[in-house]
Backbone as ProteinMPNN parsed JSONL, in Angstrom:
{"seq_chain_A": "ATKRDPPPPLSPSADVGATAAWLELALPDDAGKAFATTAKNQGVDAAALLSYSKEDLKSKLGGKIGPRAKLFEALERLRASRMTAAIAPTSNPGGNGNQEEDDVCMEGANENTNSGERRTPTRGGGGGSSGGGE", "coords_chain_A": {"N_chain_A": [[-12.19, 24.217, -52.252], [-13.515, 24.247, -55.11], [-16.877, 26.908, -56.838], [-19.713, 24.632, -57.079], [-21.351, 24.611, -60.27], [-24.582, 24.675, -60.468], [-27.04, 21.944, -61.236], [-28.216, 21.557, -64.337], [-31.978, 22.043, -65.629], [-34.086, 19.938, -65.093], [-36.51, 17.873, -67.079], [-39.661, 17.616, -66.134], [-40.272, 15.294, -67.22], [-38.739, 13.402, -68.123], [-36.751, 10.604, -68.732], [-36.087, 7.805, -67.106], [-33.305, 7.148, -67.728], [-32.255, 10.085, -68.757], [-32.642, 10.72, -65.963], [-30.979, 9.889, -64.587], [-28.676, 10.52, -65.191], [-28.809, 13.549, -64.804], [-28.928, 13.161, -61.919], [-25.796, 12.536, -61.502], [-25.073, 14.868, -62.412], [-25.841, 16.983, -60.547], [-24.685, 16.32, -58.273], [-21.834, 15.96, -56.678], [-18.821, 14.19, -57.271], [-18.193, 10.765, -55.691], [-21.42, 10.314, -54.847], [-23.32, 11.514, -56.298], [-22.809, 9.602, -58.632], [-23.536, 6.687, -57.553], [-26.355, 7.003, -56.52], [-27.905, 7.332, -58.996], [-27.315, 5.725, -59.84], [-28.53, 3.88, -58.48], [-30.537, 4.77, -58.817], [-31.263, 4.052, -61.447], [-31.651, 1.321, -60.616], [-34.542, 1.007, -59.29], [-35.704, 2.576, -60.968], [-36.468, 5.129, -61.218], [-37.53, 7.575, -63.04], [-37.71, 11.783, -63.246], [-40.448, 11.741, -62.758], [-41.219, 11.106, -60.445], [-38.54, 10.916, -59.673], [-39.35, 13.931, -58.649], [-40.834, 14.02, -56.828], [-40.128, 13.353, -54.441], [-40.083, 13.335, -51.204], [-37.973, 14.148, -47.563], [-37.956, 11.689, -47.167], [-38.922, 10.232, -48.434], [-37.137, 10.606, -49.86], [-34.247, 9.047, -48.331], [-35.499, 6.39, -47.772], [-35.757, 5.797, -50.942], [-33.674, 6.025, -52.321], [-31.256, 5.781, -50.681], [-28.177, 6.408, -49.329], [-26.215, 8.822, -47.591], [-26.226, 11.521, -45.478], [-25.282, 14.543, -46.049], [-25.198, 14.681, -48.315], [-27.77, 13.678, -49.361], [-28.964, 15.97, -48.101], [-27.861, 17.51, -50.267], [-28.85, 17.255, -52.324], [-32.24, 17.201, -52.195], [-32.128, 19.763, -51.859], [-31.35, 20.366, -54.359], [-33.573, 19.508, -55.647], [-35.58, 21.383, -54.851], [-35.295, 23.934, -55.572], [-35.576, 23.209, -57.872], [-37.967, 22.194, -58.07], [-39.214, 25.487, -57.704], [-38.712, 26.317, -58.92], [-39.695, 25.363, -61.683], [-42.644, 26.603, -60.583], [-42.443, 29.29, -60.448], [-42.275, 29.369, -62.922], [-44.493, 28.363, -64.016], [-46.818, 30.098, -62.973], [-46.661, 32.252, -64.332], [-47.23, 35.522, -66.325], [-49.911, 35.358, -68.938], [-50.449, 35.364, -72.655], [-52.482, 37.877, -72.59], [-52.855, 39.589, -70.092], [-54.292, 41.38, -69.211], [-56.723, 40.07, -68.625], [-59.614, 37.195, -68.019], [-59.718, 34.576, -69.388], [-62.802, 34.321, -69.767], [-64.388, 35.387, -71.447], [-67.165, 36.074, -71.81], [-67.114, 37.625, -68.567], [-64.862, 38.818, -69.177], [-65.656, 41.176, -71.749], [-67.499, 41.92, -69.68], [-66.113, 43.551, -67.201], [-65.195, 44.726, -68.722], [-67.283, 46.918, -70.155], [-67.591, 47.785, -67.882], [-64.516, 49.146, -67.952], [-64.986, 51.224, -69.983], [-67.159, 52.968, -69.241], [-66.099, 55.651, -67.508], [-63.425, 57.122, -67.924], [-59.626, 56.843, -67.113], [-58.475, 59.308, -66.29], [-61.117, 60.5, -64.881], [-62.609, 61.57, -65.799], [-66.137, 62.39, -67.805], [-67.632, 60.089, -70.214], [-69.266, 62.056, -73.038], [-72.047, 61.176, -75.285], [-72.353, 61.35, -78.487], [-74.758, 62.993, -80.003], [-75.693, 62.446, -83.701], [-75.597, 64.532, -86.158], [-74.328, 66.829, -88.465], [-72.172, 66.776, -91.619], [-73.818, 64.827, -93.121], [-76.692, 64.964, -95.587], [-79.188, 67.547, -96.821], [-81.261, 66.585, -98.198], [-82.648, 68.646, -99.981], [-83.093, 68.866, -103.365], [-82.114, 69.526, -106.279]], "CA_chain_A": [[-12.594, 23.207, -53.109], [-14.239, 24.955, -56.278], [-18.25, 26.336, -56.03], [-19.463, 24.102, -58.152], [-22.972, 25.474, -60.962], [-25.9, 24.27, -60.531], [-26.797, 21.364, -62.486], [-28.99, 21.567, -65.305], [-32.767, 21.726, -65.936], [-34.842, 18.649, -64.801], [-37.577, 17.993, -67.53], [-40.81, 16.485, -65.77], [-40.586, 13.536, -68.104], [-37.377, 13.116, -68.378], [-36.9, 9.103, -68.061], [-34.864, 6.808, -65.631], [-32.056, 7.267, -67.975], [-31.896, 10.839, -68.484], [-33.088, 11.043, -64.721], [-29.639, 9.312, -63.182], [-27.301, 11.459, -65.815], [-28.908, 13.892, -63.647], [-28.7, 12.754, -60.883], [-24.95, 12.428, -61.59], [-24.211, 16.1, -62.501], [-26.567, 17.456, -59.242], [-23.695, 15.72, -57.302], [-20.367, 15.773, -56.804], [-17.619, 13.148, -56.517], [-19.114, 9.535, -55.437], [-22.606, 10.113, -54.19], [-24.116, 11.932, -57.427], [-22.952, 8.289, -59.084], [-24.131, 6.63, -56.73], [-27.975, 8.002, -56.667], [-27.805, 7.294, -60.272], [-26.828, 3.505, -60.482], [-30.153, 3.095, -57.718], [-32.939, 5.404, -59.388], [-32.079, 3.73, -62.525], [-31.947, -0.145, -60.42], [-35.104, 1.316, -59.012], [-36.603, 2.707, -62.188], [-37.037, 6.488, -60.422], [-37.779, 9.107, -63.253], [-38.051, 12.424, -63.447], [-41.953, 12.414, -62.546], [-40.51, 10.184, -59.322], [-37.627, 11.969, -58.597], [-39.135, 14.993, -58.357], [-42.038, 13.739, -55.913], [-39.609, 12.242, -53.542], [-39.969, 13.955, -49.479], [-36.685, 14.158, -47.14], [-37.631, 10.962, -46.509], [-38.272, 9.821, -49.409], [-34.68, 10.535, -50.458], [-33.605, 8.509, -47.659], [-35.631, 5.154, -47.93], [-35.884, 5.134, -51.479], [-32.066, 6.076, -52.259], [-30.38, 5.984, -49.18], [-27.104, 7.555, -49.246], [-25.246, 9.376, -46.15], [-27.074, 12.091, -45.348], [-24.88, 15.254, -46.502], [-25.291, 13.98, -50.032], [-29.63, 14.039, -50.194], [-29.292, 16.926, -48.425], [-27.41, 18.66, -51.22], [-30.216, 16.597, -53.673], [-33.157, 17.617, -51.757], [-32.308, 21.158, -52.141], [-31.032, 20.908, -55.961], [-34.971, 19.268, -55.353], [-36.212, 22.095, -54.294], [-35.144, 24.477, -56.818], [-36.283, 22.661, -59.263], [-39.651, 22.476, -58.464], [-39.192, 26.733, -56.973], [-38.118, 26.975, -60.656], [-41.799, 25.316, -61.975], [-43.742, 27.135, -59.517], [-42.363, 30.675, -60.489], [-42.414, 28.994, -64.107], [-46.941, 27.59, -63.649], [-46.731, 31.24, -62.835], [-45.713, 33.822, -65.053], [-47.895, 36.228, -67.233], [-50.188, 34.641, -69.702], [-50.179, 37.144, -73.398], [-53.358, 38.303, -72.538], [-52.19, 40.258, -68.947], [-55.411, 41.698, -68.797], [-58.319, 38.792, -69.429], [-59.016, 35.552, -67.462], [-60.051, 33.78, -70.119], [-63.57, 34.138, -69.288], [-64.984, 36.541, -72.899], [-68.352, 36.573, -70.488], [-66.516, 38.261, -67.313], [-64.036, 40.708, -69.82], [-66.412, 41.511, -71.532], [-69.34, 43.233, -68.079], [-65.234, 44.577, -67.161], [-65.106, 45.876, -69.974], [-68.149, 47.846, -70.101], [-67.581, 48.915, -67.156], [-64.273, 50.451, -67.604], [-66.435, 52.208, -70.482], [-67.785, 54.04, -68.938], [-65.042, 56.61, -67.003], [-61.883, 57.577, -68.122], [-58.657, 56.823, -66.666], [-59.084, 60.964, -65.155], [-61.689, 60.772, -63.355], [-64.112, 62.203, -66.503], [-67.461, 61.044, -67.538], [-67.938, 60.631, -71.509], [-70.706, 62.129, -72.87], [-72.39, 60.651, -75.917], [-72.716, 62.293, -78.939], [-76.01, 62.791, -80.691], [-75.78, 62.902, -85.287], [-75.404, 65.98, -86.826], [-73.726, 67.597, -89.411], [-71.962, 65.822, -92.789], [-75.732, 64.894, -93.878], [-77.213, 65.095, -96.853], [-80.493, 68.208, -96.398], [-82.112, 66.149, -98.774], [-82.916, 69.225, -100.452], [-82.468, 69.031, -105.121], [-82.486, 70.995, -107.18]], "C_chain_A": [[-12.86, 24.772, -53.641], [-15.569, 24.938, -56.127], [-18.499, 25.55, -57.235], [-21.293, 25.007, -59.189], [-23.868, 24.002, -61.016], [-25.715, 23.473, -61.503], [-28.103, 21.832, -63.649], [-30.816, 21.755, -65.586], [-33.547, 20.257, -65.928], [-35.931, 18.332, -66.095], [-38.301, 17.279, -66.643], [-41.407, 15.155, -66.252], [-39.457, 12.998, -68.613], [-37.614, 11.087, -68.114], [-35.942, 8.377, -67.663], [-32.845, 6.982, -66.161], [-30.707, 9.202, -68.148], [-32.112, 11.457, -66.951], [-31.527, 10.672, -63.735], [-28.374, 10.086, -63.79], [-26.606, 12.756, -64.906], [-28.554, 14.643, -63.073], [-26.39, 13.319, -60.294], [-24.075, 14.232, -61.584], [-24.798, 16.631, -61.378], [-25.677, 17.538, -58.166], [-22.492, 15.076, -57.286], [-19.59, 14.715, -56.644], [-18.846, 11.674, -56.949], [-20.738, 9.287, -55.399], [-23.301, 10.614, -56.137], [-23.973, 9.853, -58.368], [-23.441, 7.574, -58.389], [-25.673, 6.409, -56.828], [-27.872, 7.592, -57.994], [-28.248, 6.088, -60.649], [-28.305, 3.647, -59.098], [-31.326, 3.613, -57.616], [-32.169, 4.387, -60.754], [-32.147, 1.761, -61.787], [-33.363, -0.062, -60.17], [-36.391, 1.313, -60.086], [-37.125, 3.618, -62.004], [-36.548, 7.235, -62.059], [-37.334, 10.08, -62.849], [-38.701, 12.689, -62.112], [-41.556, 12.015, -60.815], [-39.449, 10.936, -58.569], [-38.209, 13.179, -57.492], [-40.386, 14.797, -57.364], [-41.59, 13.288, -54.448], [-39.928, 13.882, -51.9], [-38.14, 13.688, -49.196], [-36.916, 12.478, -47.355], [-38.206, 10.052, -47.237], [-37.529, 8.659, -50.248], [-34.384, 8.773, -49.879], [-34.27, 7.367, -47.397], [-35.923, 4.396, -49.348], [-34.369, 4.64, -51.969], [-30.906, 6.037, -50.834], [-29.464, 7.056, -49.072], [-26.946, 8.137, -47.566], [-25.87, 10.703, -46.669], [-26.37, 13.888, -46.165], [-25.052, 14.966, -48.083], [-26.962, 13.976, -50.4], [-29.22, 15.008, -49.48], [-29.029, 17.936, -50.014], [-28.889, 18.577, -52.346], [-31.315, 17.113, -52.941], [-33.206, 18.738, -52.074], [-31.878, 21.679, -53.191], [-33.167, 20.909, -56.271], [-35.468, 20.173, -55.485], [-36.556, 22.724, -55.383], [-35.307, 24.456, -56.938], [-38.11, 23.22, -59.616], [-40.001, 24.618, -57.811], [-39.361, 27.648, -58.376], [-39.079, 27.016, -61.141], [-42.595, 25.925, -61.613], [-43.145, 28.545, -60.23], [-43.003, 30.35, -62.196], [-43.953, 29.188, -65.055], [-46.999, 29.388, -63.361], [-46.824, 32.985, -63.448], [-47.176, 34.024, -65.993], [-48.187, 35.116, -68.647], [-50.181, 36.136, -70.703], [-51.14, 37.194, -73.473], [-53.457, 38.962, -70.638], [-53.7, 40.425, -68.368], [-57.038, 40.765, -68.847], [-57.977, 37.28, -68.469], [-59.317, 34.517, -68.164], [-61.489, 33.63, -70.683], [-63.856, 35.341, -70.799], [-66.265, 37.051, -72.047], [-67.645, 37.415, -69.681], [-65.665, 39.195, -67.723], [-64.766, 41.322, -69.621], [-67.101, 42.791, -70.546], [-68.138, 44.23, -67.975], [-65.219, 45.276, -68.324], [-65.967, 47.534, -70.769], [-68.181, 49.327, -68.835], [-66.595, 50.227, -66.906], [-64.324, 50.794, -69.319], [-66.409, 53.456, -70.425], [-67.448, 55.696, -67.601], [-63.744, 56.219, -67.411], [-60.558, 56.995, -66.847], [-58.975, 58.438, -65.893], [-60.15, 61.783, -64.79], [-62.846, 61.409, -64.979], [-64.917, 61.466, -67.026], [-67.035, 61.663, -68.815], [-69.221, 61.01, -71.285], [-70.772, 61.346, -74.415], [-72.558, 61.466, -77.002], [-74.263, 62.254, -79.899], [-75.197, 63.132, -82.169], [-76.107, 64.495, -85.232], [-74.636, 66.127, -87.685], [-73.036, 66.45, -90.552], [-72.634, 65.445, -93.467], [-75.985, 65.741, -95.009], [-78.815, 66.648, -96.233], [-81.283, 68.077, -96.901], [-83.128, 66.88, -99.714], [-82.39, 69.418, -101.843], [-82.843, 70.455, -105.352], [-83.993, 71.445, -107.36]], "O_chain_A": [[-12.65, 25.875, -53.137], [-16.108, 23.944, -55.64], [-17.8, 25.633, -58.245], [-22.077, 25.792, -58.655], [-23.765, 22.848, -61.434], [-24.895, 23.616, -62.411], [-28.876, 22.699, -63.24], [-30.74, 20.789, -66.346], [-33.472, 19.554, -66.935], [-36.648, 19.278, -65.77], [-37.763, 16.253, -66.228], [-42.332, 14.392, -65.976], [-39.389, 12.165, -69.517], [-38.485, 10.529, -67.446], [-34.817, 8.555, -68.13], [-31.781, 6.965, -65.543], [-29.528, 9.483, -67.932], [-31.769, 12.621, -66.746], [-31.169, 11.068, -62.626], [-27.324, 10.282, -63.179], [-25.487, 13.086, -64.511], [-28.138, 15.802, -63.111], [-25.901, 13.98, -59.377], [-23.042, 14.636, -61.051], [-23.777, 16.998, -60.795], [-25.686, 18.415, -57.303], [-22.173, 13.974, -57.733], [-19.774, 14.204, -55.539], [-19.723, 11.505, -57.796], [-21.257, 8.26, -55.837], [-23.64, 9.755, -56.951], [-24.939, 9.118, -58.568], [-24.604, 7.897, -58.633], [-26.02, 5.354, -57.359], [-26.774, 7.21, -57.589], [-29.105, 5.601, -61.387], [-29.225, 3.017, -59.622], [-32.391, 3.423, -57.028], [-33.141, 3.717, -61.104], [-32.705, 0.946, -62.522], [-33.916, -1.008, -60.731], [-37.421, 0.644, -60.177], [-38.299, 3.626, -62.373], [-35.352, 7.429, -62.274], [-36.457, 9.898, -62.005], [-38.333, 13.242, -61.075], [-41.711, 12.94, -60.018], [-39.4, 11.39, -57.426], [-37.921, 13.418, -56.32], [-40.953, 15.879, -57.209], [-42.34, 12.958, -53.53], [-39.89, 15.109, -51.987], [-37.295, 13.284, -49.995], [-35.899, 11.92, -47.765], [-38.096, 8.905, -46.806], [-37.357, 7.535, -50.719], [-34.319, 7.73, -50.53], [-33.646, 6.874, -46.458], [-36.194, 3.2, -49.453], [-33.925, 3.493, -52.034], [-29.804, 6.467, -50.495], [-29.711, 8.236, -48.823], [-27.607, 7.762, -46.597], [-26.031, 11.0, -47.853], [-27.205, 14.399, -46.911], [-24.591, 15.913, -48.72], [-27.371, 14.229, -51.533], [-28.656, 15.62, -50.387], [-29.766, 18.736, -50.591], [-29.602, 19.424, -52.884], [-31.232, 18.239, -53.432], [-34.245, 19.089, -52.632], [-31.825, 22.893, -53.389], [-33.864, 21.778, -56.795], [-36.14, 20.112, -56.515], [-37.537, 22.505, -56.094], [-36.124, 25.376, -56.916], [-38.854, 23.844, -60.372], [-41.173, 24.88, -57.54], [-39.768, 28.747, -58.75], [-39.687, 28.073, -61.305], [-43.589, 25.934, -62.339], [-44.155, 28.862, -60.858], [-43.982, 30.948, -62.642], [-44.326, 29.755, -66.082], [-47.739, 29.703, -64.293], [-46.969, 34.161, -63.116], [-47.974, 33.14, -66.306], [-47.378, 34.395, -69.23], [-50.051, 37.3, -70.327], [-51.493, 36.597, -74.49], [-54.434, 38.511, -70.039], [-54.192, 39.836, -67.406], [-58.181, 41.124, -69.129], [-56.967, 36.611, -68.251], [-59.209, 33.421, -67.613], [-61.671, 33.037, -71.747], [-63.035, 36.258, -70.769], [-66.382, 38.216, -71.666], [-67.462, 38.403, -70.392], [-65.49, 40.236, -67.09], [-65.08, 41.938, -68.602], [-67.166, 44.015, -70.654], [-68.318, 45.397, -68.324], [-65.241, 46.485, -68.554], [-65.615, 48.523, -71.412], [-68.433, 50.527, -68.732], [-66.934, 51.115, -66.124], [-63.281, 50.411, -69.85], [-66.002, 54.461, -71.007], [-68.267, 56.454, -67.081], [-63.161, 55.15, -67.226], [-60.915, 56.819, -65.682], [-59.748, 58.511, -64.938], [-60.276, 62.977, -64.517], [-64.035, 61.571, -64.704], [-64.85, 60.237, -66.992], [-66.499, 62.754, -69.01], [-70.023, 60.797, -70.375], [-69.706, 60.895, -74.834], [-72.985, 62.564, -76.645], [-74.611, 61.185, -80.4], [-74.231, 63.892, -82.12], [-76.679, 65.27, -84.466], [-73.929, 65.119, -87.7], [-73.349, 65.271, -90.384], [-72.341, 65.564, -94.656], [-75.597, 66.879, -95.276], [-79.309, 66.452, -95.123], [-82.259, 68.808, -96.738], [-84.114, 66.327, -100.202], [-81.332, 70.045, -101.904], [-83.35, 71.53, -105.03], [-84.261, 72.469, -107.988]]}, "name": "protein", "num_of_chains": 1, "seq": "ATKRDPPPPLSPSADVGATAAWLELALPDDAGKAFATTAKNQGVDAAALLSYSKEDLKSKLGGKIGPRAKLFEALERLRASRMTAAIAPTSNPGGNGNQEEDDVCMEGANENTNSGERRTPTRGGGGGSSGGGE"}
């Protein structure tokens, strides 16, 4: 037996037809076709399928234990990949989206440098005109 490639991602917004097509790719042979047919007949879209527990798969899609377990594993991989994508860093990793809190954090960060040196304010002087004309 040859190792199968994992099925392509399933969009949570996929309709019944796209979900049935994914089921056929996710499971080999007749099991995928049987699950796909049942999903079409029951109106199961991706959002519903992704919400199913093991018990839901058994009661709503039926089928043999082995293929159903493989389907559940494929759904778990999809769920895990979605969670990973959901917690990926944003374009502003230093901020939390609350400008006031970010400003307060920056005020504290400006008091000391990373090397431990204290910053001292500079006093005005030099570079100005002395005011004494001709």
